[in-house]
Tab-separated table of C-alpha atoms in Angstrom:
chain	number	residue	atom	x	y	z
A	6	MET	CA	17.151	-21.454	-5.722
A	7	PRO	CA	19.107	-22.562	-9.046
A	8	ALA	CA	20.327	-19.656	-11.204
A	9	ALA	CA	18.547	-20.674	-14.421
A	10	VAL	CA	15.147	-20.919	-11.667
A	11	ALA	CA	15.934	-17.618	-10.705
A	12	GLU	CA	15.971	-15.470	-14.551
A	13	LEU	CA	12.600	-17.314	-15.565
A	14	THR	CA	10.411	-15.115	-16.288
A	15	LEU	CA	6.500	-16.483	-16.230
A	16	SER	CA	3.337	-14.622	-17.068
A	17	GLU	CA	-0.036	-15.934	-14.693
A	18	SER	CA	-1.478	-18.074	-17.791
A	19	ASP	CA	1.943	-19.335	-17.986
A	20	VAL	CA	1.328	-21.406	-14.640
A	21	GLN	CA	-2.375	-20.794	-13.862
A	22	ASP	CA	-2.479	-24.400	-14.487
A	23	ASP	CA	0.549	-25.675	-12.419
A	24	THR	CA	-0.442	-23.563	-9.406
A	25	PRO	CA	-2.136	-26.228	-7.567
A	26	LEU	CA	0.409	-28.777	-8.206
A	27	LEU	CA	3.200	-26.179	-7.691
A	28	VAL	CA	1.635	-25.194	-4.426
A	29	ALA	CA	1.751	-28.600	-2.755
A	30	ARG	CA	5.669	-28.592	-3.548
A	31	ALA	CA	6.010	-25.148	-2.013
A	32	GLN	CA	3.803	-26.559	0.888
A	33	ALA	CA	5.788	-29.574	1.225
A	34	GLY	CA	9.084	-27.507	1.327
A	35	ASP	CA	9.883	-26.908	-2.581
A	36	LYS	CA	10.936	-23.362	-2.402
A	37	THR	CA	11.716	-23.826	-6.559
A	38	ALA	CA	8.321	-24.573	-7.187
A	39	PHE	CA	7.740	-21.422	-4.508
A	40	ALA	CA	9.953	-19.281	-6.749
A	41	LEU	CA	7.764	-20.265	-10.256
A	42	LEU	CA	4.248	-18.882	-7.926
A	43	TYR	CA	6.792	-15.844	-6.586
A	44	ARG	CA	7.773	-14.784	-10.552
A	45	SER	CA	4.292	-15.543	-11.647
A	46	HIS	CA	2.788	-13.109	-9.081
A	47	VAL	CA	5.381	-10.622	-8.230
A	48	ALA	CA	3.797	-7.917	-10.805
A	49	ARG	CA	0.127	-7.684	-8.837
A	50	VAL	CA	1.868	-8.481	-5.726
A	51	HIS	CA	4.063	-5.540	-6.207
A	52	ALA	CA	1.049	-3.076	-7.948
A	53	LEU	CA	-0.967	-4.083	-4.913
A	54	CYS	CA	1.489	-3.138	-2.097
A	55	ARG	CA	2.425	0.352	-4.322
A	56	ARG	CA	-0.370	1.917	-4.658
A	57	MET	CA	-1.849	1.168	-0.586
A	58	ILE	CA	1.258	2.366	1.027
A	59	GLY	CA	2.126	5.238	-2.293
A	60	ASP	CA	6.395	4.402	-2.082
A	61	VAL	CA	8.433	2.735	-4.921
A	62	GLY	CA	11.056	2.038	-2.735
A	63	LEU	CA	8.974	0.476	0.205
A	64	ALA	CA	6.301	-1.207	-2.063
A	65	GLU	CA	9.834	-2.915	-3.298
A	66	GLU	CA	10.421	-4.372	0.351
A	67	LEU	CA	7.456	-4.579	1.614
A	68	THR	CA	6.667	-6.905	-2.318
A	69	GLN	CA	9.598	-8.646	-0.547
A	70	ASP	CA	7.713	-9.452	3.340
A	71	ALA	CA	4.616	-10.656	1.789
A	72	PHE	CA	6.516	-13.363	-0.062
A	73	VAL	CA	8.555	-13.554	2.365
A	74	GLN	CA	4.928	-13.909	4.689
A	75	ALA	CA	3.456	-16.103	2.021
A	76	TRP	CA	5.926	-18.422	2.580
A	77	GLN	CA	5.426	-18.778	6.185
A	78	GLN	CA	2.217	-19.782	6.748
A	79	LEU	CA	1.541	-21.885	2.924
A	80	HIS	CA	0.963	-24.266	5.138
A	81	SER	CA	-2.545	-22.779	6.063
A	82	PHE	CA	-3.701	-22.205	2.641
A	83	ARG	CA	-6.064	-25.094	2.170
A	84	GLY	CA	-6.916	-23.775	-1.471
A	85	GLU	CA	-10.945	-23.047	-0.485
A	86	ALA	CA	-10.043	-20.141	-2.843
A	87	ARG	CA	-7.750	-19.571	-5.324
A	88	PHE	CA	-3.903	-19.019	-4.772
A	89	GLY	CA	-3.128	-15.912	-5.823
A	90	THR	CA	-6.476	-13.934	-3.994
A	91	TRP	CA	-5.217	-15.913	-0.911
A	92	LEU	CA	-1.795	-14.367	-1.483
A	93	HIS	CA	-3.535	-11.134	-2.103
A	94	ARG	CA	-4.751	-11.251	1.467
A	95	VAL	CA	-1.853	-11.988	2.507
A	96	ALA	CA	-0.207	-9.002	0.680
A	97	VAL	CA	-3.180	-6.896	1.729
A	98	ASN	CA	-2.305	-8.094	5.569
A	99	THR	CA	1.766	-7.230	5.585
A	100	VAL	CA	0.977	-3.951	3.869
A	101	LEU	CA	-1.439	-2.892	6.527
A	102	SER	CA	0.293	-4.500	9.648
A	103	TRP	CA	3.298	-2.189	8.223
A	104	GLN	CA	1.904	0.362	8.301
A	105	ARG	CA	0.068	0.039	11.872
A	106	ARG	CA	3.561	-0.286	12.905
A	107	HIS	CA	5.786	2.349	11.312
A	108	GLY	CA	2.579	4.320	10.428
A	109	PRO	CA	3.280	7.187	13.255
A	110	TRP	CA	6.868	8.406	12.596
A	111	LEU	CA	7.426	6.786	8.776
A	112	ARG	CA	4.265	10.664	8.437
A	113	TRP	CA	6.946	12.252	10.080
A	114	LEU	CA	9.776	11.165	8.145
A	115	ARG	CA	7.685	11.995	4.818
A	116	SER	CA	7.633	15.495	6.131
A	117	ASP	CA	9.162	18.437	6.215
A	118	ARG	CA	8.411	19.960	9.510
A	119	GLY	CA	5.785	17.438	10.918
A	120	GLU	CA	2.198	17.815	9.533
A	121	VAL	CA	3.616	17.576	6.071
A	122	PRO	CA	1.530	15.252	3.378
A	123	GLU	CA	1.674	12.076	2.996
A	124	GLN	CA	3.324	11.166	0.177
A	125	PRO	CA	6.216	13.320	-0.476
A	126	VAL	CA	5.553	14.770	-4.056
A	127	GLU	CA	7.830	13.907	-7.209
A	128	GLU	CA	5.290	15.373	-9.574
A	129	SER	CA	5.619	19.131	-11.014
A	130	PRO	CA	3.027	21.271	-8.893
A	131	GLY	CA	-0.392	20.864	-11.415
A	132	VAL	CA	-2.305	19.148	-13.042
A	133	THR	CA	-1.362	14.920	-12.968
A	134	ARG	CA	-3.674	12.706	-15.385
A	135	ASP	CA	-1.504	9.693	-13.808
A	136	LEU	CA	-4.206	7.747	-11.921
A	137	ASP	CA	-1.187	5.758	-10.133
A	138	ALA	CA	0.115	9.196	-9.294
A	139	ALA	CA	-2.869	10.562	-8.294
A	140	ILE	CA	-3.163	7.875	-5.622
A	141	ALA	CA	0.099	8.083	-3.693
A	142	ARG	CA	-0.867	11.921	-3.369
A	143	LEU	CA	-3.705	10.353	-1.249
A	144	PRO	CA	-4.367	10.927	2.682
A	145	MET	CA	-3.264	7.049	4.172
A	146	ARG	CA	-6.713	5.757	5.385
A	147	ALA	CA	-8.041	7.806	2.046
A	148	ARG	CA	-5.574	6.076	-0.510
A	149	GLN	CA	-6.246	2.620	1.081
A	150	VAL	CA	-9.573	2.423	0.777
A	151	PHE	CA	-9.351	3.817	-2.677
A	152	VAL	CA	-7.275	1.616	-3.820
A	153	LEU	CA	-9.360	-2.241	-2.114
A	154	LEU	CA	-12.338	-0.660	-2.909
A	155	ASP	CA	-12.205	0.840	-6.532
A	156	VAL	CA	-8.608	-1.064	-8.030
A	157	GLU	CA	-9.080	-4.140	-6.498
A	158	GLY	CA	-12.368	-4.897	-6.616
A	159	HIS	CA	-13.706	-5.471	-2.224
A	160	THR	CA	-17.016	-4.773	-1.058
A	161	HIS	CA	-17.460	-1.568	1.555
A	162	GLU	CA	-17.794	-4.494	3.867
A	163	GLU	CA	-14.718	-6.555	3.127
A	164	ALA	CA	-12.415	-3.287	3.226
A	165	ALA	CA	-13.625	-2.520	6.238
A	166	GLY	CA	-12.452	-5.673	7.505
A	167	LEU	CA	-9.281	-5.751	6.605
A	168	LEU	CA	-9.235	-1.720	7.853
A	169	GLY	CA	-10.670	-2.184	11.233
A	170	ILE	CA	-12.934	0.824	10.923
A	171	ASN	CA	-16.884	0.689	9.874
A	172	VAL	CA	-18.869	0.749	6.851
A	173	GLY	CA	-19.985	4.564	7.390
A	174	THR	CA	-15.759	5.374	7.452
A	175	SER	CA	-14.733	3.707	4.153
A	176	LYS	CA	-18.179	4.604	2.076
A	177	SER	CA	-17.117	7.965	3.833
A	178	GLN	CA	-13.551	7.985	2.530
A	179	LEU	CA	-14.249	6.569	-0.633
A	180	PHE	CA	-15.753	9.561	-0.860
A	181	ARG	CA	-12.818	11.393	0.012
A	182	ALA	CA	-10.543	9.580	-2.189
A	183	ARG	CA	-12.725	9.749	-5.303
A	184	GLU	CA	-12.939	13.925	-4.676
A	185	LEU	CA	-9.636	14.192	-4.123
A	186	LEU	CA	-8.843	12.415	-7.346
A	187	ARG	CA	-10.996	14.551	-9.219
A	188	GLY	CA	-9.704	17.494	-8.369
A	189	MET	CA	-6.008	15.919	-9.716
A	190	LEU	CA	-7.091	13.992	-12.832
A	191	THR	CA	-9.626	16.805	-14.889
B	30	MET	CA	-16.056	-8.107	-4.843
B	31	ASN	CA	-17.840	-5.045	-5.879
B	32	GLN	CA	-19.522	-4.370	-8.760
B	33	GLN	CA	-18.237	-1.333	-9.358
B	34	ASN	CA	-22.612	-0.329	-9.880
B	35	ASP	CA	-21.383	3.600	-8.118
B	36	THR	CA	-18.588	4.399	-9.878
B	37	PRO	CA	-18.400	7.902	-11.437
B	38	ASP	CA	-18.484	8.330	-14.679
B	39	TRP	CA	-15.365	10.227	-15.151
B	40	LEU	CA	-13.153	7.398	-13.175
B	41	ARG	CA	-13.987	4.926	-14.963
B	42	PRO	CA	-11.822	5.144	-18.272
B	43	HIS	CA	-8.698	6.040	-15.767
B	44	LEU	CA	-9.466	2.769	-13.518
B	45	LYS	CA	-10.018	0.979	-17.350
B	46	SER	CA	-6.582	2.116	-17.915
B	47	LEU	CA	-4.712	1.095	-15.286
B	48	PRO	CA	-2.629	-2.010	-14.998
B	49	GLY	CA	-3.521	-4.444	-12.515
B	50	GLU	CA	0.747	-5.757	-12.498
B	51	ILE	CA	3.633	-3.740	-12.264
B	52	PRO	CA	6.956	-5.666	-11.863
B	53	PRO	CA	8.964	-3.796	-9.594
B	54	ALA	CA	12.049	-2.541	-10.587
B	55	ARG	CA	14.442	-5.214	-9.518
B	56	ASP	CA	14.741	-8.732	-9.267
B	57	LEU	CA	12.841	-8.909	-5.354
B	58	TRP	CA	14.003	-12.953	-5.583
B	59	PRO	CA	17.643	-13.021	-4.397
B	60	ASN	CA	17.086	-11.597	-1.503
B	61	ILE	CA	13.528	-13.554	-0.326
B	62	ALA	CA	15.120	-16.499	-0.907
B	63	ARG	CA	18.217	-15.326	1.043
B	64	ARG	CA	15.253	-15.090	4.005
B	65	LEU	CA	12.950	-18.557	3.256
B	66	GLU	CA	16.209	-20.203	4.289
B	67	ARG	CA	16.064	-19.414	7.806
B	68	PRO	CA	14.100	-21.942	9.382
B	69	GLY	CA	10.355	-21.002	10.740
B	70	HIS	CA	8.634	-21.591	14.411
B	71	TRP	CA	6.936	-24.242	12.197
B	72	ARG	CA	8.996	-25.818	10.621
B	73	TRP	CA	10.436	-27.886	13.671
B	74	MET	CA	6.918	-28.062	15.258
B	75	PRO	CA	6.872	-31.267	13.836
B	76	ALA	CA	9.871	-32.549	15.487
B	77	ALA	CA	9.341	-30.917	18.930
B	78	VAL	CA	5.947	-33.218	18.991
B	79	ALA	CA	7.427	-36.345	17.606
B	80	ALA	CA	10.210	-36.141	20.980
B	81	SER	CA	7.967	-35.428	23.245
B	82	VAL	CA	7.199	-39.503	23.966
B	83	LEU	CA	9.916	-39.744	25.085
B	84	ILE	CA	10.652	-37.402	28.437
B	85	SER	CA	15.028	-37.259	28.831
B	86	VAL	CA	14.704	-37.250	24.967
B	87	THR	CA	12.798	-34.233	24.821
B	88	ALA	CA	15.051	-32.832	28.191
B	89	THR	CA	17.769	-33.319	26.155
B	90	TRP	CA	16.384	-31.350	23.188
B	91	PHE	CA	14.845	-28.928	25.173
B	92	THR	CA	18.501	-28.132	26.502
B	93	TRP	CA	19.711	-27.731	23.477
B	94	HIS	CA	17.537	-25.840	22.127
B	95	VAL	CA	17.912	-23.541	24.963
B	96	PHE	CA	21.179	-23.248	24.282
B	97	GLU	CA	21.143	-23.039	20.791
B	98	GLN	CA	18.627	-20.270	20.745
B	99	GLN	CA	20.643	-17.931	23.667
B	100	ARG	CA	23.394	-19.032	20.892
B	101	ARG	CA	21.960	-17.783	18.626
B	102	ASP	CA	20.371	-15.136	20.055
B	103	ALA	CA	24.073	-13.814	20.698
B	104	ALA	CA	25.244	-14.161	17.244
B	105	THR	CA	22.042	-12.119	16.392
B	106	LEU	CA	23.285	-9.538	18.848
B	107	LEU	CA	26.513	-9.271	17.511
B	108	ALA	CA	25.461	-9.440	14.052
B	109	ALA	CA	22.272	-6.733	14.145
B	110	GLN	CA	25.175	-4.703	16.316
B	111	GLN	CA	27.898	-4.765	12.610
B	112	LEU	CA	24.991	-4.595	10.393
B	113	LEU	CA	24.207	-0.837	12.613
B	114	GLN	CA	27.847	-0.114	12.410
B	115	GLU	CA	27.632	-0.230	8.767
B	116	LEU	CA	24.059	1.893	7.816
B	117	ARG	CA	25.422	4.323	10.235
B	118	GLN	CA	29.040	4.023	8.593
B	119	PRO	CA	28.674	6.967	6.219
B	120	TYR	CA	27.109	9.514	8.075
B	121	VAL	CA	29.105	9.044	11.072
B	122	SER	CA	31.750	12.314	9.785
B	123	VAL	CA	28.984	14.270	8.145
B	124	ARG	CA	27.019	14.357	11.586
B	125	ALA	CA	30.016	14.508	13.862
B	126	ASP	CA	30.908	18.227	11.728
B	127	TYR	CA	27.682	19.942	12.069
B	128	GLU	CA	27.348	18.498	15.572
B	129	ALA	CA	30.410	20.163	16.086
B	130	GLN	CA	28.918	23.357	14.484
B	131	TRP	CA	25.948	23.308	15.845
B	132	PRO	CA	26.778	25.368	19.354
B	133	MET	CA	27.700	28.476	17.534
B	134	LEU	CA	24.959	28.176	14.137
B	135	ARG	CA	22.330	27.957	17.040
B	136	THR	CA	24.071	31.526	18.527
B	137	GLN	CA	23.554	33.122	14.693
B	138	LEU	CA	19.704	31.370	14.257
B	139	ASP	CA	16.374	33.035	15.749
B	140	PRO	CA	15.125	31.320	18.969
B	141	GLU	CA	12.605	29.771	17.101
B	142	THR	CA	14.226	28.444	14.835
B	143	VAL	CA	16.729	26.837	16.838
B	144	THR	CA	13.535	25.297	18.614
B	145	VAL	CA	12.494	23.721	15.918
B	146	VAL	CA	15.599	22.421	14.504
B	147	GLU	CA	15.971	20.938	18.142
B	148	ARG	CA	12.875	19.563	18.297
B	149	ASN	CA	13.135	18.196	14.861
B	150	LEU	CA	16.675	16.706	16.097
B	151	GLU	CA	15.341	15.269	19.370
B	152	ILE	CA	12.492	13.161	16.827
B	153	ILE	CA	14.665	12.329	14.783
B	154	HIS	CA	16.962	10.539	17.251
B	155	LYS	CA	14.090	8.696	19.076
B	156	ALA	CA	13.396	7.429	15.871
B	157	ASN	CA	17.144	6.085	14.763
B	158	ALA	CA	17.349	4.643	18.936
B	159	GLU	CA	13.617	2.992	17.943
B	160	LEU	CA	14.858	1.453	14.664
B	161	ALA	CA	18.064	0.184	16.385
B	162	ARG	CA	16.877	-1.697	18.644
B	163	ALA	CA	13.562	-2.948	16.003
B	164	LEU	CA	17.210	-4.048	13.773
B	165	GLU	CA	18.693	-5.930	16.860
B	166	ARG	CA	15.905	-8.103	17.022
B	167	GLN	CA	14.820	-7.964	13.081
B	168	PRO	CA	18.666	-7.997	11.195
B	169	ASP	CA	17.237	-8.921	8.704
B	170	SER	CA	14.694	-6.798	7.556
B	171	PRO	CA	15.362	-4.263	4.067
B	172	VAL	CA	12.291	-1.774	5.476
B	173	LEU	CA	14.098	-1.426	8.816
B	174	ARG	CA	17.279	-0.726	7.168
B	175	GLN	CA	15.664	1.800	4.298
B	176	LEU	CA	13.775	3.636	7.490
B	177	LEU	CA	17.212	3.660	9.503
B	178	ARG	CA	19.379	5.167	6.855
B	179	GLN	CA	16.422	7.822	5.875
B	180	THR	CA	16.436	8.940	9.505
B	181	MET	CA	20.132	9.523	9.145
B	182	ALA	CA	19.772	11.418	5.862
B	183	GLN	CA	16.887	13.312	7.561
B	184	GLU	CA	19.069	14.761	9.988
B	185	VAL	CA	22.137	15.406	7.673
B	186	ASP	CA	19.046	16.808	5.944
B	187	VAL	CA	17.842	18.818	9.415
B	188	TYR	CA	21.324	20.461	10.046
B	189	GLN	CA	21.936	21.371	6.658
B	190	ARG	CA	18.437	23.635	6.503
B	191	ALA	CA	19.446	25.299	9.844
B	192	VAL	CA	22.798	25.916	8.177
B	193	ALA	CA	21.144	27.980	5.048
B	194	ALA	CA	18.509	29.580	7.138
B	195	GLY	CA	21.874	30.453	9.603
B	196	ARG	CA	23.332	32.700	6.095
B	197	PRO	CA	22.761	36.070	5.717
B	198	PRO	CA	20.532	37.708	3.167
B	199	ILE	CA	22.721	38.029	-0.223
């Protein structure tokens, strides 16, 4: 990876037109092309990981995992959807797979005595008016459903499919998330 | 995609102001690039298929591959053990100190606190052992490394709380 490429900072629009070409080059094993795709999508993927996992440090690690997964699965991308859409799904699956493997004792690690909230509370006690901070304080399932539906724009059917839950559960978790957020934001 | 027709009014302005992109605080590409260097399964599959037309070549390749795999496994295990040592190094002396203090300290605590502390330590040790095993398989996983550090920090924290609980009230 040439240093000059590593230092490039691109917006999505900068490479949008070139995305199919970059994807084709990356599929042929060109890491420089993949680095450019990374530059244009990393902020979006990182935002998704951060909101889904609710932890800044882990979000960076999972963002890396998502791009490694994307590289390894790139041969399966057929161009039927936009590359960004495909990458989004890879990132969601990366986060969910990680949570399935590590969730139970991660929750314990984050707790004081084994039963404390899923997110270490960094904010001062009281009202927080920042939606991102409030999302991070939601319980895991409610947070995932809220991020997929209200932030990322998926339908209940799509979110339920991704999370392996039924649509009714998705609806009840969304309701729960919104109620908790309303308590924190208003 | 969700049409968001049912989004409550109070939530809409919050969602509208939410940034679609949040850049990470550090450049993640160098780590990703390193991880991409490792050969993936799908990369050598075409070579394996091509080799299969000649049985003798396949047999030779297979033997070599098994040998290489074993060599890589051994190398990976060694690297993982070195990595574990490096990760645990900052905590070794502080843990040893607390472990040495614990028999005396537990006599100064009420039995219920001792039970809680020992239960927590047991859980941490189990998590630590599981992580060590996972790291032997995936030494490159930054997530596992971070979690191992967290468990060790958590262990020190449990001891510190126990020490604080053992101090006489001022």
